[in-house]
Coordinates of C-alpha atoms in Angstrom, one line a residue:
X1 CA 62.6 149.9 122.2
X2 CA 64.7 150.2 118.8
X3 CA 67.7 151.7 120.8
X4 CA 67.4 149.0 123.2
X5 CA 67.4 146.0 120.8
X6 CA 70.6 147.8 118.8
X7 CA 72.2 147.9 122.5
X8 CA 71.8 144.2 122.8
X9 CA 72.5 143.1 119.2
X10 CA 75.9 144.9 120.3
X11 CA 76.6 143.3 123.2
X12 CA 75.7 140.0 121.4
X13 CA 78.7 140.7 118.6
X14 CA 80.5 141.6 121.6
X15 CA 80.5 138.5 123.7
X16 CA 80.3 136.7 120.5
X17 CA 84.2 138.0 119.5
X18 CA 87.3 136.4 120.3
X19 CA 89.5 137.7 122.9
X20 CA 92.2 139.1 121.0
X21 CA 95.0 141.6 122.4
X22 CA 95.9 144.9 120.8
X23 CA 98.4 145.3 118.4
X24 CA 100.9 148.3 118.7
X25 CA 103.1 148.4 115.4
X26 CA 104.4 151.7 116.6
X27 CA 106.5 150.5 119.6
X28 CA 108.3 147.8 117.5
X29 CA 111.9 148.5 116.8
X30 CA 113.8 146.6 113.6
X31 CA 117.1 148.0 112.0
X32 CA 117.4 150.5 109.6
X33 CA 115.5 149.7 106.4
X34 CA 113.3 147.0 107.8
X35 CA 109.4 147.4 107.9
X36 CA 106.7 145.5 110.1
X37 CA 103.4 145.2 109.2
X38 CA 100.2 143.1 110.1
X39 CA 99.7 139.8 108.3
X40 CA 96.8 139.2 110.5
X41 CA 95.3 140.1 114.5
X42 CA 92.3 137.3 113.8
X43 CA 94.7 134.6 114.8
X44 CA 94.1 133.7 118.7
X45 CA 97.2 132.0 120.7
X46 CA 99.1 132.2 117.4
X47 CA 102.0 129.6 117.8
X48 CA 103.8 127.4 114.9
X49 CA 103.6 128.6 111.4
X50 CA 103.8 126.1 108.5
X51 CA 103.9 127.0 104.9
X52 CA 101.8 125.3 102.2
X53 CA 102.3 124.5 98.8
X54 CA 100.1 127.0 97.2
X55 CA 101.1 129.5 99.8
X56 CA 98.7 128.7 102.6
X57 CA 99.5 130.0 105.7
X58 CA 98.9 127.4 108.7
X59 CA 98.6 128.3 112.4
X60 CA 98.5 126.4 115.7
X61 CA 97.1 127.7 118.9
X62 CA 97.3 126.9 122.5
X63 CA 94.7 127.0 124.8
X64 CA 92.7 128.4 121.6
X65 CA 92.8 125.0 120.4
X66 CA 92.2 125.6 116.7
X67 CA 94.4 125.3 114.0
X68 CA 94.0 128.6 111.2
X69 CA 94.7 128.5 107.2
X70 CA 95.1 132.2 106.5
X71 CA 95.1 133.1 102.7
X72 CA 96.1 136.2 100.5
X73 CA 94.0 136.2 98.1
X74 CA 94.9 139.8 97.2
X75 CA 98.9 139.0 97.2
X76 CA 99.3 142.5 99.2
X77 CA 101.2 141.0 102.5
X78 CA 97.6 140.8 104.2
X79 CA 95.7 137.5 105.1
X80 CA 92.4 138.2 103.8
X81 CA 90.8 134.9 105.1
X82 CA 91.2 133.7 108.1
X83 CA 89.3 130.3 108.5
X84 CA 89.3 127.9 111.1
X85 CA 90.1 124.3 110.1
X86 CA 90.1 122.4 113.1
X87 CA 88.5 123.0 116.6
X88 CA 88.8 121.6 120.1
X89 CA 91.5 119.7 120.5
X90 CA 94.0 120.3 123.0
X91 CA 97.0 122.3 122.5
X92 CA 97.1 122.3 118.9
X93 CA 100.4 124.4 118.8
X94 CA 102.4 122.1 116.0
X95 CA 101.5 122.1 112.1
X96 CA 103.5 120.8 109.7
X97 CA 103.0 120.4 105.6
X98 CA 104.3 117.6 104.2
X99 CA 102.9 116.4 100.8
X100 CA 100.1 118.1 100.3
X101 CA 98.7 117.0 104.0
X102 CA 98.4 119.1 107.7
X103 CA 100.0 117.5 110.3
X104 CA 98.5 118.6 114.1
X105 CA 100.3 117.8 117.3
X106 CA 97.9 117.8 120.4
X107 CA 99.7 116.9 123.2
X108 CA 99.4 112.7 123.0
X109 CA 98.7 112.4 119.6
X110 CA 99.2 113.8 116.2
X111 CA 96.8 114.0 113.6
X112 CA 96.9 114.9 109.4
X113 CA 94.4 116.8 107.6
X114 CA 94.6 115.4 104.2
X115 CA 95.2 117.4 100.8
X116 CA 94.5 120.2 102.6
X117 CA 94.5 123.3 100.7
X118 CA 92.2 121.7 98.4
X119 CA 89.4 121.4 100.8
X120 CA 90.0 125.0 103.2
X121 CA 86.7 125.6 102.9
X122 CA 85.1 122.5 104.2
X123 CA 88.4 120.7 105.8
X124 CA 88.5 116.9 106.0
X125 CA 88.1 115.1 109.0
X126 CA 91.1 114.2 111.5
X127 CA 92.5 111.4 111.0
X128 CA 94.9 109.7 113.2
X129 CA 98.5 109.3 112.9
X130 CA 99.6 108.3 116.1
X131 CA 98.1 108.2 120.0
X132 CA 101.4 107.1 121.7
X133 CA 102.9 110.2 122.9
X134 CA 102.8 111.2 126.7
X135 CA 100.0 112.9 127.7
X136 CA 101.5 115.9 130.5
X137 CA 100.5 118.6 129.7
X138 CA 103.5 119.8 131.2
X139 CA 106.2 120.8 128.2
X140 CA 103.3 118.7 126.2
X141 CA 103.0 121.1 123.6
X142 CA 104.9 120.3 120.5
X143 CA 106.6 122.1 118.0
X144 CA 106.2 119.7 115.1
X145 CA 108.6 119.5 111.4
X146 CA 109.5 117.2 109.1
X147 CA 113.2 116.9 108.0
X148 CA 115.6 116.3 104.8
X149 CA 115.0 112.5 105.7
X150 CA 111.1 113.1 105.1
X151 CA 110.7 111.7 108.6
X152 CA 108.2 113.6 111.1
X153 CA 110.2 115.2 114.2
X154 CA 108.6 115.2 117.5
X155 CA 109.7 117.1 121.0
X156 CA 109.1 114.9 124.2
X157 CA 109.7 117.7 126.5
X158 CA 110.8 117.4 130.5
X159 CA 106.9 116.5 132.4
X160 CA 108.3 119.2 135.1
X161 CA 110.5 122.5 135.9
X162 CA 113.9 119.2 136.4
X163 CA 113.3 115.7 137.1
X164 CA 114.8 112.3 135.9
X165 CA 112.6 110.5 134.1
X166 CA 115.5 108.2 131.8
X167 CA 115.1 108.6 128.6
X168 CA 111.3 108.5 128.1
X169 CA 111.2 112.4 128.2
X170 CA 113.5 115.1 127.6
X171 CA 114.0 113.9 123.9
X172 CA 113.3 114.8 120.5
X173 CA 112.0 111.9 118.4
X174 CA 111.3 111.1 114.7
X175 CA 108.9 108.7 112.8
X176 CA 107.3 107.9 109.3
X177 CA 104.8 110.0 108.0
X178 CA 102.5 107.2 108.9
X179 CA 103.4 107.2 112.8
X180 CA 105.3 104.1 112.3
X181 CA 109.2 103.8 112.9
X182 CA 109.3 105.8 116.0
X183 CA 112.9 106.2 116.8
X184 CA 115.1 108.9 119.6
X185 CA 117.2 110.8 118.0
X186 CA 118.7 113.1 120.7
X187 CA 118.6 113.3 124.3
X188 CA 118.8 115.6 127.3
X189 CA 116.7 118.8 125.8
X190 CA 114.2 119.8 128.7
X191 CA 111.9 121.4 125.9
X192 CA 112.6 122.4 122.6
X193 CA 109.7 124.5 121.1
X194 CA 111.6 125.3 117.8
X195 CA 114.3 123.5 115.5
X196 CA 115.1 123.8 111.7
X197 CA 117.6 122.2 109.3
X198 CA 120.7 124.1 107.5
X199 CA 120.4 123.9 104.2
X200 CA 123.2 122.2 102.4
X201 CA 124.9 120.6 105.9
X202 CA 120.8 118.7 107.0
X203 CA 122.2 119.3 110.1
X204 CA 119.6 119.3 112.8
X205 CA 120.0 123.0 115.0
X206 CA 117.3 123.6 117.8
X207 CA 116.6 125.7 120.9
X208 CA 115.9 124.6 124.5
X209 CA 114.3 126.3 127.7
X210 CA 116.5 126.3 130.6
X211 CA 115.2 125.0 133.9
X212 CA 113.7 127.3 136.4
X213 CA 114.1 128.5 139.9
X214 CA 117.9 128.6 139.8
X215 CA 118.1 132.7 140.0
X216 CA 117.4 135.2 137.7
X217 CA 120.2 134.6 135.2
X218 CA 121.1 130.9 135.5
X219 CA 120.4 128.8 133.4
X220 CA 120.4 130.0 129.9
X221 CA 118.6 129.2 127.2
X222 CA 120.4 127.1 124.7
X223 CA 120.9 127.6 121.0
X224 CA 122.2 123.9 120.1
X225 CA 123.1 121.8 117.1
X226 CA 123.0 118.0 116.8
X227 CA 126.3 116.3 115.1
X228 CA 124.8 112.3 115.7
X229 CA 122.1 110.4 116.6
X230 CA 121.6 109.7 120.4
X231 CA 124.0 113.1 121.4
X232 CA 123.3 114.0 124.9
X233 CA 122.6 117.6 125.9
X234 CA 122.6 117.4 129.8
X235 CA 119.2 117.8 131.0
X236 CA 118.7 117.3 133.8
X237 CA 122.3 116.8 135.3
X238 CA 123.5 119.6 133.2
X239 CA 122.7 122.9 132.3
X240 CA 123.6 125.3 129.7
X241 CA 127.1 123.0 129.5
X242 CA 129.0 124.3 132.4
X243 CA 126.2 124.3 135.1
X244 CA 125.7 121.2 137.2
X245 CA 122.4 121.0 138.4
X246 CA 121.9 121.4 142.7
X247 CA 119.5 118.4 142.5
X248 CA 120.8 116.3 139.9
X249 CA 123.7 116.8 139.2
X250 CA 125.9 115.1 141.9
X251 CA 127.9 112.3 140.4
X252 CA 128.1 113.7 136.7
X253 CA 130.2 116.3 134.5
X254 CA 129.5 119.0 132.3
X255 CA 132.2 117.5 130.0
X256 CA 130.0 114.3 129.6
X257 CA 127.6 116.2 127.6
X258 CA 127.1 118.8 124.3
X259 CA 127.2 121.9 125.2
X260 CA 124.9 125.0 123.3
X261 CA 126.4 126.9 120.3
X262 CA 125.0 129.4 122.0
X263 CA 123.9 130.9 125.4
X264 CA 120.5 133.2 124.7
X265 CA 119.9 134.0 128.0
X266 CA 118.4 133.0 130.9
X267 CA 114.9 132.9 131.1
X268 CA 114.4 134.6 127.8
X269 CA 111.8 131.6 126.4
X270 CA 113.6 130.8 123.1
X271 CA 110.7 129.0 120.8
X272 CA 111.0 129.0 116.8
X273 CA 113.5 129.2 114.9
X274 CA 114.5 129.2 111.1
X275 CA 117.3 129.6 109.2
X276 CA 117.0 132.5 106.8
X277 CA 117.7 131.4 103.0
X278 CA 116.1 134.6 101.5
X279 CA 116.9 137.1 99.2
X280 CA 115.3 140.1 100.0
X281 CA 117.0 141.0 103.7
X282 CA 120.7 142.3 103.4
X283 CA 123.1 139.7 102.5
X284 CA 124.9 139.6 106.1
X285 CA 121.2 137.7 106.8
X286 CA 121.8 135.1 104.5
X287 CA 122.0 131.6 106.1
X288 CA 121.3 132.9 109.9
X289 CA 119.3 131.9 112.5
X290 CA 116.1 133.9 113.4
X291 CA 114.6 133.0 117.0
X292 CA 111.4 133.9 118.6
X293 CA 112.3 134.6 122.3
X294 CA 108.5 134.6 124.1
X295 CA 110.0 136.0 127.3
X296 CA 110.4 135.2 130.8
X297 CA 107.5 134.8 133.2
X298 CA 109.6 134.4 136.5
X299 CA 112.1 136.7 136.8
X300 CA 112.4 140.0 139.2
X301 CA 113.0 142.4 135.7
X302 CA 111.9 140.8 132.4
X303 CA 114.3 139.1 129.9
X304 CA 113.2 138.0 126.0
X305 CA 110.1 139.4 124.4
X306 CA 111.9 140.0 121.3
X307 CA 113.0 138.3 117.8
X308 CA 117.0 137.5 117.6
X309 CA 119.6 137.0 114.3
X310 CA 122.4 134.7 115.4
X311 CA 124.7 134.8 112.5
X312 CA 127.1 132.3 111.9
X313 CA 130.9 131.9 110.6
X314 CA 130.9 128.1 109.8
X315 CA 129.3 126.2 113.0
X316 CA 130.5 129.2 115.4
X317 CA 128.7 131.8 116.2
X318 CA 129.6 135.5 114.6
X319 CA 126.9 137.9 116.6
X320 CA 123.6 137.8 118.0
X321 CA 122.1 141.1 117.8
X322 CA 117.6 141.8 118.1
X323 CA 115.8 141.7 114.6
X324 CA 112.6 143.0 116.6
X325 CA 112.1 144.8 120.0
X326 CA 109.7 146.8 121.9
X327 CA 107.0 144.2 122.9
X328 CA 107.5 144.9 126.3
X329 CA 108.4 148.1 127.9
X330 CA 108.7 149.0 131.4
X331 CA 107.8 145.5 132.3
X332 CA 104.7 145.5 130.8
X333 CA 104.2 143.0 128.1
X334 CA 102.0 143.9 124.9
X335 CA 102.9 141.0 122.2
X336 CA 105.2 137.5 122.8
X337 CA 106.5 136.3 119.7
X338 CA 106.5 132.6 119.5
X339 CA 107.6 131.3 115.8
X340 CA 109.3 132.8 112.5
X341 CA 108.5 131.3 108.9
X342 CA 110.1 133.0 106.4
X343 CA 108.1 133.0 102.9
X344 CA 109.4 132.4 99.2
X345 CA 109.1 136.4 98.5
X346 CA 111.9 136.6 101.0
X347 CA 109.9 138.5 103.9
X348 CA 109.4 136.7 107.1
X349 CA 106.3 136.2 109.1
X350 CA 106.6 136.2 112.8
X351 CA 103.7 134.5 115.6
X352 CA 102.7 136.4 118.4
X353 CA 100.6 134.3 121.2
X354 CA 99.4 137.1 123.5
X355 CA 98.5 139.7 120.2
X356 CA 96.6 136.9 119.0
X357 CA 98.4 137.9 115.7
X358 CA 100.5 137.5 113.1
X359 CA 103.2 140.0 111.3
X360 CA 105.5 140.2 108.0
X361 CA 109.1 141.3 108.4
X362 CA 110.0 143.2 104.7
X363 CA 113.4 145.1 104.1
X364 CA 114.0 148.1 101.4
X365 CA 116.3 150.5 102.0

């Protein structure tokens, strides 16, 4: 009877764990000098990462639907806490810190979690910022940051693979902290699930998912940067600026619209992406982009599944070389990284959905 009753107070901790993946360190490939290590594998569906003040580390999910605070207490590059600040809601996958406060995307509306990492042990209720955003799930997932202009950005990504729906969707918007002053800033991104500021210029640079079901290496991914207000990237007429689109194309030009800085490949699922302003990578890392690449899920051999460095000499693009591989090997699929934060101490923490974790990118030589 007492072997029995351990059996099933195992099978309770059992069912009672989360689902998380396994975590293989060793097949990771960085450059010389460069370490990996785990900041945490108690994060489930880890998507956006948002930094607060006191060094908080905040987590969306998707189909988790919690948002995550993880702490280091111990300041050794290792979340010792991992607590759970919000439950439930429905794809959770943007947080941003703005002012002490947590702001939450979920799908049609965004909530804020207020002075936040005063109260990580018994968060504060949601409270509502705004409930007018479209509610397809479809590209309804929301990367989520505030910019130079203190404004809160917003994604409204494509509701399909390519359609035409005007200029309701296939946008990134901005409002007030408060939800009010909702105003478009750019159109024709199908669905941006990353974007970041260069410091100095405030210029707005972002990545976009190409549309499916055109092949297996048209369209790319796009690497783009925004110049104005109300700039047009092409979606859904054009893709990846020199491809018209079979369905919707007929009748406009590729010339009409911005093309990408860069092409990242098609289907390689480009999502975050930071600039690096650091000190503690090599110098040739200062000032470049880092982008998450979750990886492709319909083509015949697998493309992505891997972290990138595009570099940059002025607004063009010097080289685009992998910062992390080895995710996926022989077409199986282990971890897909989804965002990159790097942290004051100069390392840089990187999301991985399927892992259910979350990793810190150091360099010494």
């Amino acid at each position: 009877m007492r072997i029995w009753l351990l059996s099933l107070s195992a099978l309770l901790l059992l069912f009672a764990a989360p689902a998380f993946g396994e975590v293989h360190l060793d097949r990771l490939v960085l450059p010389k000098g460069f370490h990996i290590a785990v900041y945490s594998d108690q994060v489930q569906n880890a998507r956006e990462i948002a930094l607060g003040a006191k060094g908080t580390v905040f987590v969306g999910s998707m189909d988790a639907g919690k948002v995550y605070a993880l702490t280091d207490t111990q300041h050794d590059g290792h979340a010792d806490k991992v607590r759970v600040l919000a439950s439930g809601l429905e794809m959770p996958v943007g947080v941003a810190f703005h002012h002490g406060d947590l702001y939450i995307s979920a799908v049609s509306r965004i909530y804020v979690l207020r002075d936040i990492e005063n109260h990580l042990d018994d968060p504060p209720k949601l409270e509502l910022v705004t409930d007018k955003l479209p509610s397809e799930t479809h590209h309804g997932w929301r990367f989520i940051a505030f910019g130079p202009d203190g404004k809160l950005y917003v994604p409204i990504g494509a509701p399909c693979n390519v359609c035409d729906k005007g200029e309701a969707y296939a946008k990134i918007t901005r409002m007030n902290a408060d939800g009010s002053g909702a105003q478009d800033v750019a159109y024709g991104i199908r669905n941006t699930v990353g974007f970041d500021w260069r410091s100095g210029s405030h210029q707005l640079w972002f990545t976009d998912n190409g549309r499916d079901m055109m092949g297996d290496d048209i369209p790319s991914d796009e690497l783009n940067r925004l110049s104005h207000v109300g700039e047009h990237f092409g979606f859904p007429y054009c893709h990846e600026g020199d491809v018209l689109d079979p369905d919707f194309g007929k009748g406009h030009s590729c010339k009409d619209y911005t093309p990408p800085v860069l092409k990242l490949g098609a289907h390689v699922a480009s999502l975050g992406m930071r600039f690096y302003g650091g000190s503690l990578f090599p110098a040739g890392y200062k000032g470049a982009i880092l982008v998450a690449e979750h990886g492709s899920w319909n083509r015949s051999k697998k493309s992505g599944y891997r972290v990138m460095t595009v570099r940059l000499n002025g607004d063009k693009v010097a080289s685009y070389q992998p910062l992390i591989t080895g995710f996926e090997e022989n077409e199986q699929a282990w971890g897909r990284p989804v965002d990159v934060q790097p942290l004051p101490d100069g390392s840089v923490l990187v999301s991985d959905d399927l892992a259910g974790a979350v990793y810190r990118v150091t360099y010494k030589p």
